[in-house]
Coordinates of C-alpha atoms and ligand atoms in Angstrom, one line a residue:
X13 CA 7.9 3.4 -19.0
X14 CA 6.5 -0.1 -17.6
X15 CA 8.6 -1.3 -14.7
X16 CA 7.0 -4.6 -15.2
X17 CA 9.4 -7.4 -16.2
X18 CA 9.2 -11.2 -16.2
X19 CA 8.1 -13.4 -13.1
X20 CA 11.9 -14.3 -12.9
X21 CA 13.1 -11.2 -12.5
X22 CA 10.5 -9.7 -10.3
X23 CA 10.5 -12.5 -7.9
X24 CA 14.6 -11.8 -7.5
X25 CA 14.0 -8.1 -7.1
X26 CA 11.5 -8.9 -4.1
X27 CA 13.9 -10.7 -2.1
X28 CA 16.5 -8.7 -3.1
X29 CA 14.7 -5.8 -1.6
X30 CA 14.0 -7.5 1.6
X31 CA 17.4 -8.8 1.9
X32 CA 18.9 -5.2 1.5
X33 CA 16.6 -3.9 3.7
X34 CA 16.2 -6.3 6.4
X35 CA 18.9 -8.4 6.5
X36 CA 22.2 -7.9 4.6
X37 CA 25.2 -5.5 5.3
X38 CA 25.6 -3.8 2.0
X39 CA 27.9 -2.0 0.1
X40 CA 27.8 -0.4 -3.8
X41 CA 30.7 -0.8 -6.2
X42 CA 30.2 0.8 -9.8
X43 CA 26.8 -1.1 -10.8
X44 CA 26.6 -3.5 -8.0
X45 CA 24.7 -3.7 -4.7
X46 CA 27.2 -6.4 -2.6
X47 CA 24.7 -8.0 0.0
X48 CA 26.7 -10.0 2.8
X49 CA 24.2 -12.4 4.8
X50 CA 25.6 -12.0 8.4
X51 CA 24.9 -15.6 9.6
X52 CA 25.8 -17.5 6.7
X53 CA 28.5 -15.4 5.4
X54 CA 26.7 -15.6 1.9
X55 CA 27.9 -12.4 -0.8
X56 CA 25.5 -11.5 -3.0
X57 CA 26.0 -9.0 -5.6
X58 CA 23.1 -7.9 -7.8
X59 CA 22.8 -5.3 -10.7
X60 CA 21.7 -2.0 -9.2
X61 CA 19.1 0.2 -11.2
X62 CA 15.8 1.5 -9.7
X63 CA 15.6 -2.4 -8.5
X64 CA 18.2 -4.4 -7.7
X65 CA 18.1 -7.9 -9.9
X66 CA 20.3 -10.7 -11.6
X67 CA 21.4 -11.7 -8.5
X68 CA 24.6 -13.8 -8.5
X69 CA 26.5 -15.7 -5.4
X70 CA 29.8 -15.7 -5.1
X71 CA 31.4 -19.1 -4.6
X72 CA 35.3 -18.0 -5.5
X73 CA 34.0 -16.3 -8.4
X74 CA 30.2 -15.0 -9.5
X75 CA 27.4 -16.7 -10.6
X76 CA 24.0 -16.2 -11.8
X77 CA 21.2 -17.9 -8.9
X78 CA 17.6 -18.3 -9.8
X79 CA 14.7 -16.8 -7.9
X80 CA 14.5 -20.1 -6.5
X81 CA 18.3 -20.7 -5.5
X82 CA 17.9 -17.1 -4.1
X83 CA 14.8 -18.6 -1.9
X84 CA 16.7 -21.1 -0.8
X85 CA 20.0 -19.4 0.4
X86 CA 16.9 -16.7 2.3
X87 CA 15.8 -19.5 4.1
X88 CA 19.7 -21.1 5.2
X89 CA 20.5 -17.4 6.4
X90 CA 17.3 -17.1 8.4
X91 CA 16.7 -21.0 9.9
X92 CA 14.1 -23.2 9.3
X93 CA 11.5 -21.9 7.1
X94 CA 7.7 -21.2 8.7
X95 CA 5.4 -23.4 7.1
X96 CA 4.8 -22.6 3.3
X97 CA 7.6 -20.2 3.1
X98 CA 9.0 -21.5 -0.2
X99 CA 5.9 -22.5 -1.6
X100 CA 4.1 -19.2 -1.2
X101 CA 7.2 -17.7 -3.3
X102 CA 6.6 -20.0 -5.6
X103 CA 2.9 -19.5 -5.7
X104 CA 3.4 -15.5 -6.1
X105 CA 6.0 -16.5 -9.2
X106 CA 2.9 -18.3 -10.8
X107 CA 0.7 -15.3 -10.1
X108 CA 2.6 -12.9 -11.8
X109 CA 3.3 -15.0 -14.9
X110 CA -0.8 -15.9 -15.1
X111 CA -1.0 -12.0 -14.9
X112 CA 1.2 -11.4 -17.3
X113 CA -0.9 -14.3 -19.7
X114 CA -4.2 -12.9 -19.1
X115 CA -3.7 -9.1 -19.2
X116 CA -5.7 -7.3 -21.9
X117 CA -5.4 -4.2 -23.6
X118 CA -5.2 -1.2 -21.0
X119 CA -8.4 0.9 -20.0
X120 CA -9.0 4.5 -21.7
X121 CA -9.5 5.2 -17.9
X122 CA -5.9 6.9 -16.3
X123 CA -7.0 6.7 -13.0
X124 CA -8.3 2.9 -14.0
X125 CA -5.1 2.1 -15.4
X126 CA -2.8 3.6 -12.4
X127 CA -5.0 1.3 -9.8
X128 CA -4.4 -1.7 -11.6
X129 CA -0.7 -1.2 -12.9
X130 CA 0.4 -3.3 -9.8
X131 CA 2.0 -6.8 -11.6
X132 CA 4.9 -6.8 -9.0
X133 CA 2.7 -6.0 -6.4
X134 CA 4.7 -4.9 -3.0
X135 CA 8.1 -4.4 -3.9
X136 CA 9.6 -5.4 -0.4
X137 CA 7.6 -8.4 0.1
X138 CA 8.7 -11.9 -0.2
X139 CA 5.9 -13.5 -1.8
X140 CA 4.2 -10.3 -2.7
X141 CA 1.3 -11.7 -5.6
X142 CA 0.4 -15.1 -3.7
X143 CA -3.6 -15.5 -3.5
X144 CA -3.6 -18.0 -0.7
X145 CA -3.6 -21.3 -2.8
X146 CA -6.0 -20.9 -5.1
X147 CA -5.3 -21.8 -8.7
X148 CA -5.2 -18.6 -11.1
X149 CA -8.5 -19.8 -12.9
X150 CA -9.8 -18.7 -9.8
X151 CA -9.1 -15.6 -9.2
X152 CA -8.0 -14.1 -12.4
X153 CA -11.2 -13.0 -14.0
X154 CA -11.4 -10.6 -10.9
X155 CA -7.7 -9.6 -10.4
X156 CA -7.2 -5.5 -10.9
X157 CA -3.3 -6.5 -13.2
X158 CA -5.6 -8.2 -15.9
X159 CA -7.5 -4.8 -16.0
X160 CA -10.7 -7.0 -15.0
X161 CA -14.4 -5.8 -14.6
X162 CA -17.0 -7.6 -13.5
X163 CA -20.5 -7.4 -12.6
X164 CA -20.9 -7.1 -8.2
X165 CA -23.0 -10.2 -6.9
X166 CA -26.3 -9.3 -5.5
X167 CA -27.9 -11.7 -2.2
X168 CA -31.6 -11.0 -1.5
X169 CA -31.0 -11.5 2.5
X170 CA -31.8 -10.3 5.7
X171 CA -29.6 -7.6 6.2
X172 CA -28.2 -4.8 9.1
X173 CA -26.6 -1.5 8.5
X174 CA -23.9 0.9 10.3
X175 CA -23.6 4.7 9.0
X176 CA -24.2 5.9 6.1
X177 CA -25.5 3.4 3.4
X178 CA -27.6 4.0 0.7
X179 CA -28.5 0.8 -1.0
X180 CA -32.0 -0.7 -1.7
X181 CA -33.4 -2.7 1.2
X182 CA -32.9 -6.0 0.8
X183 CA -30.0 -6.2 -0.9
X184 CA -26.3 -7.4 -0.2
X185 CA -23.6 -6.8 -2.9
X186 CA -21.2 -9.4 -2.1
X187 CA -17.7 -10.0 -4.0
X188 CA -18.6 -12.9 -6.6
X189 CA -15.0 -14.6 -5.4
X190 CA -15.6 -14.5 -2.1
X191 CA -19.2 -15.8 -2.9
X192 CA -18.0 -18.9 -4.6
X193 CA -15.3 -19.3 -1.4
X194 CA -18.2 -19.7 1.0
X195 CA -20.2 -22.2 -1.9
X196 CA -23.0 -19.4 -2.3
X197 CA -24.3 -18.1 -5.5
X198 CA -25.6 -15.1 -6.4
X199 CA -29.5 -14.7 -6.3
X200 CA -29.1 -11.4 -8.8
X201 CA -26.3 -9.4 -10.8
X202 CA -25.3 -5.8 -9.4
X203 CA -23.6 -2.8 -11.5
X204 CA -20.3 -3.3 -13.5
X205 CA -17.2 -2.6 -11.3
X206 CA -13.9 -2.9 -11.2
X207 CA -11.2 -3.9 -9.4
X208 CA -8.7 -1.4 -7.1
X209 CA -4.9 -2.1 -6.6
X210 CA -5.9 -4.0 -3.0
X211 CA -8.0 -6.7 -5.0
X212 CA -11.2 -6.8 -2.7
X213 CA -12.3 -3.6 -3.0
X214 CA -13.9 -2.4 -6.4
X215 CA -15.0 0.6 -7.9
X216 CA -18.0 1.4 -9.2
X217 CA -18.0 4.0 -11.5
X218 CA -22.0 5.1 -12.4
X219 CA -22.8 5.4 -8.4
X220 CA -18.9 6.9 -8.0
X221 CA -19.0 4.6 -4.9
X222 CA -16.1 2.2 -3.6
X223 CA -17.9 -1.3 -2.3
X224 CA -14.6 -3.2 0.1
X225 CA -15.5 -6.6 0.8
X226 CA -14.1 -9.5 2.6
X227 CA -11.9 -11.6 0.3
X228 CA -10.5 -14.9 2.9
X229 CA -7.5 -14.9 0.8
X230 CA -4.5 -14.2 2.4
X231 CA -2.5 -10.9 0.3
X232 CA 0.8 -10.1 1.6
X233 CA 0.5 -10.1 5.3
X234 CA -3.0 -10.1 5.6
X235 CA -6.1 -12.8 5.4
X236 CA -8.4 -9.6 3.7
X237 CA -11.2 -10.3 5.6
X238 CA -13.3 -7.5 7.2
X239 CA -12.9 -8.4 10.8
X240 CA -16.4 -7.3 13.1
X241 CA -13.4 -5.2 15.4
X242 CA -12.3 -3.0 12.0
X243 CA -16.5 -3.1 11.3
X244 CA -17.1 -1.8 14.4
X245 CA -14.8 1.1 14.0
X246 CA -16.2 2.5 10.9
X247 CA -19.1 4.6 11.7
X248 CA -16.9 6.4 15.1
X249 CA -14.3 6.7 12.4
X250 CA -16.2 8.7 10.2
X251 CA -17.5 10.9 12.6
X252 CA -13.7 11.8 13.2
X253 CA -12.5 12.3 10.5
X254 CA -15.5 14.5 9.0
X255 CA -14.4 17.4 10.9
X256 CA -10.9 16.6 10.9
X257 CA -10.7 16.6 7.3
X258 CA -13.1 19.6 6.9
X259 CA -10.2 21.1 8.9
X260 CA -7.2 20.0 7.1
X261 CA -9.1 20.5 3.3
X262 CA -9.4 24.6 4.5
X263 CA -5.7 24.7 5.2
X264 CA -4.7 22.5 2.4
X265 CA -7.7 23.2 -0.6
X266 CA -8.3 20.0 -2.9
X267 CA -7.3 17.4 -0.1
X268 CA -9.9 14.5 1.0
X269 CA -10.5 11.1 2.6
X270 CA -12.2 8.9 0.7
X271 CA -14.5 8.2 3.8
X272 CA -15.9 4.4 4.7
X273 CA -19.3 5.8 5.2
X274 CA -20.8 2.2 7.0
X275 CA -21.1 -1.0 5.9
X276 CA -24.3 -3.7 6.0
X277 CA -23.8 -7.2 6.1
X278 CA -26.5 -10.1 6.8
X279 CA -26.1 -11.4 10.2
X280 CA -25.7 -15.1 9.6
X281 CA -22.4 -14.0 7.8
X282 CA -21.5 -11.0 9.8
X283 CA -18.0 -10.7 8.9
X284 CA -18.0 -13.3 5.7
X285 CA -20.3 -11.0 3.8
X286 CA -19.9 -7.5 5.1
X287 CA -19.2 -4.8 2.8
X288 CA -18.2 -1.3 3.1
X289 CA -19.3 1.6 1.3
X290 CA -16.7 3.9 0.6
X291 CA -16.9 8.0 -0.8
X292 CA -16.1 8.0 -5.2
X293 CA -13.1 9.5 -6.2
X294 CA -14.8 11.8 -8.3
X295 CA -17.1 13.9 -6.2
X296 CA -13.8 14.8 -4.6
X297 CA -11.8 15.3 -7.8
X298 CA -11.9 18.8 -9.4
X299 CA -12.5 19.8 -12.9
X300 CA -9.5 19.3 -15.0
X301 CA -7.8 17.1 -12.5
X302 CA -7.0 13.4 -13.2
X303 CA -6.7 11.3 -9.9
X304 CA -4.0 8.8 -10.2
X305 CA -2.9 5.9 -7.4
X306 CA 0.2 6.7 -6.2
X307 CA 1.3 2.9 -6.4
X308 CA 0.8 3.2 -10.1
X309 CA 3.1 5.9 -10.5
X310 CA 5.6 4.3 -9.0
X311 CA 5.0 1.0 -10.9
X312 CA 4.7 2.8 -14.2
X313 CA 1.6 2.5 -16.8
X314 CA 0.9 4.0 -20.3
X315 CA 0.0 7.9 -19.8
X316 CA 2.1 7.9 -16.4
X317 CA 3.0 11.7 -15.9
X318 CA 6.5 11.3 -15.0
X319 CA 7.3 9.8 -18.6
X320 CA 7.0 13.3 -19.9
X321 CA 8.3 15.2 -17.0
X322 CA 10.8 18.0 -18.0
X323 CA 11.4 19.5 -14.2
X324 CA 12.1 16.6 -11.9
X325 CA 12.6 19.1 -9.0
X326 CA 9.8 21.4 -9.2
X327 CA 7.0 18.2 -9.9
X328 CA 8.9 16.6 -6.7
X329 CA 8.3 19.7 -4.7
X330 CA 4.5 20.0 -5.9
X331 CA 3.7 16.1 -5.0
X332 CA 5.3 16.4 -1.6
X333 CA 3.5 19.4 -1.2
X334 CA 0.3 17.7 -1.9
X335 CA 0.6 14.3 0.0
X336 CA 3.1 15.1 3.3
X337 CA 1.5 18.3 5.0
X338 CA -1.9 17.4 5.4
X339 CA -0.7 13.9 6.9
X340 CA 1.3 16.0 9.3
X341 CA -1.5 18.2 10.2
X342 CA -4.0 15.1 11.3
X343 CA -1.0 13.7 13.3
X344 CA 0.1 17.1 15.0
X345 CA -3.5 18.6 15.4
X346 CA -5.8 16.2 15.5
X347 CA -4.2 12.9 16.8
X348 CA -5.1 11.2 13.7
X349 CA -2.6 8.8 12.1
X350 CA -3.2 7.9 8.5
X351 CA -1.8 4.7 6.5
X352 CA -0.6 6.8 4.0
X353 CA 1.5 4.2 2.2
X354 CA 1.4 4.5 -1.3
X355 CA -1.8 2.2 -2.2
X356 CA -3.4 3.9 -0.1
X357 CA -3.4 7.8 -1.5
X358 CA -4.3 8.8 -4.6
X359 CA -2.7 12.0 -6.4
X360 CA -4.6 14.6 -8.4
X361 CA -2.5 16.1 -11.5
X362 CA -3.4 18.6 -13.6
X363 CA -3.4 18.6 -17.7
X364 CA 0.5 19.4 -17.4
X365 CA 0.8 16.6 -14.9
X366 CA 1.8 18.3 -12.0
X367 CA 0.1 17.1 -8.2
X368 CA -2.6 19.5 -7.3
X369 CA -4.5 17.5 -5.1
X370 CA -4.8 14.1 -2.2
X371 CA -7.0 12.1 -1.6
X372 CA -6.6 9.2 1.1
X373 CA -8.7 6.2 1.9
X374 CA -8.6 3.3 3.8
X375 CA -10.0 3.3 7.6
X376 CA -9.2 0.0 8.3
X377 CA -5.1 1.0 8.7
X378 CA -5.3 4.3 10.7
X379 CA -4.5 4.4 14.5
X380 CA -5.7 7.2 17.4
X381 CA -3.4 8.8 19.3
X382 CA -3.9 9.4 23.2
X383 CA -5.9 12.1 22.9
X384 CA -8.9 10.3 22.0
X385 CA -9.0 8.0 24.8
X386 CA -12.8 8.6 25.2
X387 CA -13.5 7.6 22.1
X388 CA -11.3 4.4 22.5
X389 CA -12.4 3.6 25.7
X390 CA -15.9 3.7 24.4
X391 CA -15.9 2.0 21.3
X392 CA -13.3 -0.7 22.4
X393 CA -15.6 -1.4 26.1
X394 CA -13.1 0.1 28.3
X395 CA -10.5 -2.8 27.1
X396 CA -7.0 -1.4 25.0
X397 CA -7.8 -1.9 21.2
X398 CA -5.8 -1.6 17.9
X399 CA -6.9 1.0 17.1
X400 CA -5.1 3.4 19.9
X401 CA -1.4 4.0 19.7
X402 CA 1.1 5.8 21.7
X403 CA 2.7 9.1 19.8
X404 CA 5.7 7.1 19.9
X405 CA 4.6 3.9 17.8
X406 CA 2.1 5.9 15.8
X407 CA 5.0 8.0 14.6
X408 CA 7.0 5.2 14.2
X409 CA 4.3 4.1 11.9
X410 CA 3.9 7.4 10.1
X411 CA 7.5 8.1 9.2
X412 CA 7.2 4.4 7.9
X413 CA 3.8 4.6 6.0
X414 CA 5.1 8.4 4.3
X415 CA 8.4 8.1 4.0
X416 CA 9.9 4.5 3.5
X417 CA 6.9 3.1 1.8
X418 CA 5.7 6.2 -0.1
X419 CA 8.1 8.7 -0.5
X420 CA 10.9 6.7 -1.5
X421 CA 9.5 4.6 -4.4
X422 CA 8.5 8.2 -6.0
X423 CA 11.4 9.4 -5.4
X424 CA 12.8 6.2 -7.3
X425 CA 10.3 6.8 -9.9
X426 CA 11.7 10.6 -10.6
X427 CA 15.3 9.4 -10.4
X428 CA 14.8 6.5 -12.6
X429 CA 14.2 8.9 -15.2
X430 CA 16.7 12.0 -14.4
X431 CA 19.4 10.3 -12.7
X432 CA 21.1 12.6 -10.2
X433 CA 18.1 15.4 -9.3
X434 CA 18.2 15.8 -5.8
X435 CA 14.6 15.5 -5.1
X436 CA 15.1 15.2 -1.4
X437 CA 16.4 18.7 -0.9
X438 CA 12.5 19.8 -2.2
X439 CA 11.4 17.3 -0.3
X440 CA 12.8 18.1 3.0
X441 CA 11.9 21.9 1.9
X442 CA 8.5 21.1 2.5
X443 CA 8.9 19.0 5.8
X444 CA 11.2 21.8 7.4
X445 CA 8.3 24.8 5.8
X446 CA 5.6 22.4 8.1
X447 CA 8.2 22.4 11.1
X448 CA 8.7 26.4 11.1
X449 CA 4.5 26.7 10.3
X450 CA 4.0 24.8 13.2
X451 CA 5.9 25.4 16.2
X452 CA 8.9 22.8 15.4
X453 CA 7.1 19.6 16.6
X454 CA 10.3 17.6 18.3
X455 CA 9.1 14.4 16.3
X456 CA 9.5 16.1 12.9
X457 CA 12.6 17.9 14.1
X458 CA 14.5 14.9 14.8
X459 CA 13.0 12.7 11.7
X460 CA 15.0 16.0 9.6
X461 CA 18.0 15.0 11.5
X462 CA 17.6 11.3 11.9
X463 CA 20.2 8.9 10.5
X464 CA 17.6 6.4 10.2
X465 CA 13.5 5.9 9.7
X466 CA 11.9 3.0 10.9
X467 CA 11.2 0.2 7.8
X468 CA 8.3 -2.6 8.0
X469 CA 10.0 -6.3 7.8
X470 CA 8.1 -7.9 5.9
X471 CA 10.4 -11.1 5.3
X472 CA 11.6 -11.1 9.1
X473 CA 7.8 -11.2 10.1
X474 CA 7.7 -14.3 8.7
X475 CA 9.9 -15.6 11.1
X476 CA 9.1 -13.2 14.0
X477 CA 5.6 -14.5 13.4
X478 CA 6.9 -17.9 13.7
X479 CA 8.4 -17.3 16.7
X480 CA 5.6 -15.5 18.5
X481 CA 7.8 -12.4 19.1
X482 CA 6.8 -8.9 17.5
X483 CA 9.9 -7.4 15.7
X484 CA 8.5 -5.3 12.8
X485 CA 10.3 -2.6 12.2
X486 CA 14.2 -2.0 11.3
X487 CA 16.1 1.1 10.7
X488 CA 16.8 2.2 7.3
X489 CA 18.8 4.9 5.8
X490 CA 16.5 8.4 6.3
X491 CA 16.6 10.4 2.6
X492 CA 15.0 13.2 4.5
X493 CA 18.2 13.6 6.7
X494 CA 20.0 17.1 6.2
X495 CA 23.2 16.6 4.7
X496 CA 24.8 19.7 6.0
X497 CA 25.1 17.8 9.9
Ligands
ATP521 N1 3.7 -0.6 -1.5 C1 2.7 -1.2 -1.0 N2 2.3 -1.1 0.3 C2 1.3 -1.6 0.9 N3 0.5 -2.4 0.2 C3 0.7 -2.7 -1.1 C4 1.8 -2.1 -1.7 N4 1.9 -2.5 -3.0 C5 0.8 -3.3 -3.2 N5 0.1 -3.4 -2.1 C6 -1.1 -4.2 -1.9 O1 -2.2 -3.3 -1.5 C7 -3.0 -3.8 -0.5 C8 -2.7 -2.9 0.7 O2 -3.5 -3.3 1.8 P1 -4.3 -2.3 2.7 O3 -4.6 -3.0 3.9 O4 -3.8 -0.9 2.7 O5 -5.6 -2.2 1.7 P2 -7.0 -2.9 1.9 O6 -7.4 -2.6 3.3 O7 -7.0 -4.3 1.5 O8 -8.0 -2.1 0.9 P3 -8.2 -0.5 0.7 O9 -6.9 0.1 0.5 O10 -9.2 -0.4 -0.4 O11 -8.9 0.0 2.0 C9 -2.5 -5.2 -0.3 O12 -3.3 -6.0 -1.2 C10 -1.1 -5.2 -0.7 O13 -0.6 -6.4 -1.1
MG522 MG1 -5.2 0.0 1.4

């Protein structure tokens, strides 16, 4: 089961999402999701399945509005639009229709295919598939939905290193995209890669290594470049997490991070031409177990596990098994909090398809909590970074990153296909077995009896952004909750 659709209809479903999310009341009748636009006084209804879609206004009676009209009636509900609002809508319509155009026959690769299943892209994003404004022709031959590969770009260049890299002196990979941003061309051509689900960072299969460049392309919220503060952090990072993971892989066997082992750039182009070298998937994958991105599940691809599932309740159980505790355990014990959204985490299945193993990557995302003010202090100078949160906002952002923008959409997945299973009573089995394991942390006591967990705005940023305040999160209805209160 493909959950991909037409640029129309995607493109509806994304502001839908936001809308119900961020800024509608809303209400169900039999088959509809009624959205009513506070300021405006606008009713919406739209068709409710896994997605909402064919949304329709009511004007005395219903009728059908385009992805456009939809735009439109977003931007009278929130004010004046920021700059490019409408156009980068419009721009990630185009983007998902050249997608569409171009995409070739799917790899023999699973894990390949589930990393580069994402046509919709971020399902609660307004303008999820916009590349900056670059025309297709551009950036198709490298986009991960075409299931592209491409040769890496190799610079003969004066080059420095941080950590752990292993490449031939001399020699700077560089993303052949961003290469032809900055008018360079390539002096040599490097191994055959592929593309991941976050577009600028690749695979390469023979060395099993991950190279994550700097793309200057804005992607959802993001201009993906690698800035020298995230750079900076990478080496101290892994020297964290090495021991922290070593922990939490002996108390939860077959889980690992996907560790940024350094990065080398050239310094005339320090953060232009930086690249990352990140841990394979399979040195950490065990015999008989196919890694799969959890995105991609969600999304749907040829050979996804859940087509075939017979016991929606006991595979539910097994991924939440796999994915939440060890999450828990670097927060609780080691301070550590992980961007464990679901492009971010890989799942291992077995040959019956059920999770047996996690793997996590991404550095770049992940915040310290107070404990490891010396650290902090010393890599940031003394002066309060990013990278340091309180336990308050790095929950905030956990619940968000597991939860809202993991667990849910799987969820959706399994319930898509066996409509009623009440996945969240396994589900909150395994959150309450990690309370009772672990002294009742208050944090995970109340997110069990929470009404609410905290959701990114991601169209409201827009705005917010706009207006130079900082509102990011709203509340959104907790699954987790017990229903017995
Ligand atoms: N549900 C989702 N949540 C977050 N990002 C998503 C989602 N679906 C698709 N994406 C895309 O995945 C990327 C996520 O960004 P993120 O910062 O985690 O990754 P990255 O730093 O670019 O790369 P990597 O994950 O390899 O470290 C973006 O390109 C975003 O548009
Ligand atoms: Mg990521």
């Amino acid at each position: 089961m493909e959950a991909i659709s037409d640029p129309d209809r995607t493109t509806s479903t994304a502001l839908l999402n936001c809308l119900r999310r961020e800024v509608a009341e809303v209400s169900t009748t039999a088959g509809h999701l009624l959205l009513r636009l506070p300021h405006t006084g606008t009713l919406l209804r739209a068709r409710h399945g896994r997605w909402p879609e064919s949304p329709e206004l009511f004007t005395g009676t219903w009728h059908p509005v385009t992805w456009h009209e939809l735009a439109v009636l977003v931007v009278k509900e929130l004010g004046t639009a920021p700059v490019g609002f409408l156009d980068e809508i419009a721009a990630s319509h185009s983007a998902i229709a050249a997608i569409l155009a171009a995409r070739t026959t799917p790899p023999a690769d699973l894990y390949q295919r589930s990393e580069q299943a994402l046509v919709a892209g971020h399902r609660y994003h307004p303008a999820p598939k916009s590349r900056g404004s670059l025309p297709a022709t551009t950036w198709l031959p490298y986009a991960p939905e075409t299931h592209a590969s491409f040769p890496v770009s190799l610079l003969h260049t004066d080059v420095v290193d941080a950590g752990d890299i292993d490449l031939p002196p001399g020699t700077l990979p560089a993303h052949p995209l961003q290469l032809a941003l900055l008018g360079r061309t390539a002096d040599a051509e490097g191994p055959e890669v592929w593309p991941t689900s976050s577009v600028r960072t690749v695979y390469d299969p023979a060395a099993d290594l991950f190279y994550k460049f700097s793309l200057d392309i804005q992607i959802t919220n993001d201009v993906r470049r690698l800035w020298t503060y995230d750079l900076r952090w990478i080496p101290p990072l892994a020297q964290v997490l090495k021991p922290v993971f070593a922990d939490i892989a002996a108390t939860y066997p077959g889980t690992a991070f996907l560790l940024d082992r350094g990065y080398r750039t050239t310094p005339a182009a320090f953060e232009a031409l930086a690249v990352v070298l990140r841990d394979g998937i399979r040195r950490h994958t065990r015999p008989g177990v196919t890694p799969l991105l959890a995105a991609g599940l969600s999304e749907g691809f040829d050979g996804n596990p859940l087509d075939t599932l017979t016991d929606p309740l006991a595979w539910f159980r097994a991924y939440v098994s796999v994915v939440a505790p060890p999450v828990l355990h670097a927060f609780f014990a080691h301070g550590v909090v992980m961007e464990c959204h679901m492009q971010n985490v890989l799942v291992g299945v077995d040959a019956s398809g059920l999770p047996v193993q996690a793997f996590y990557r991404d550095h770049e995302g992940m915040r310290l909590l107070p404990r490891h003010t010396a650290l902090l202090s010393d890599v940031d100078g003394g002066v309060a970074g990013a990278r340091g949160v309180s336990e308050a906002k790095g929950w905030e952002r956990l619940q968000y990153c597991l939860v809202v923008n993991h667990l849910v959409e799987i969820a959706g997945a399994v319930q898509a296909r066996h409509p009623g299973a009440d996945v969240w009573g396994e589900a909150r089995a395994v959150f309450a077995a990690y309370a009772e394991e672990h002294g009742s942390p208050a944090l995970l006591m109340s997110l069990l009896e929470s009404p609410v967990v905290p959701a990114k705005a991601n169209l409201l940023l827009r705005w917010s952004r706009a207006e130079g305040t900082a509102s990011r999160y709203v509340d959104c209805p907790n699954p987790l909750r017990g229903t017995s209160s």
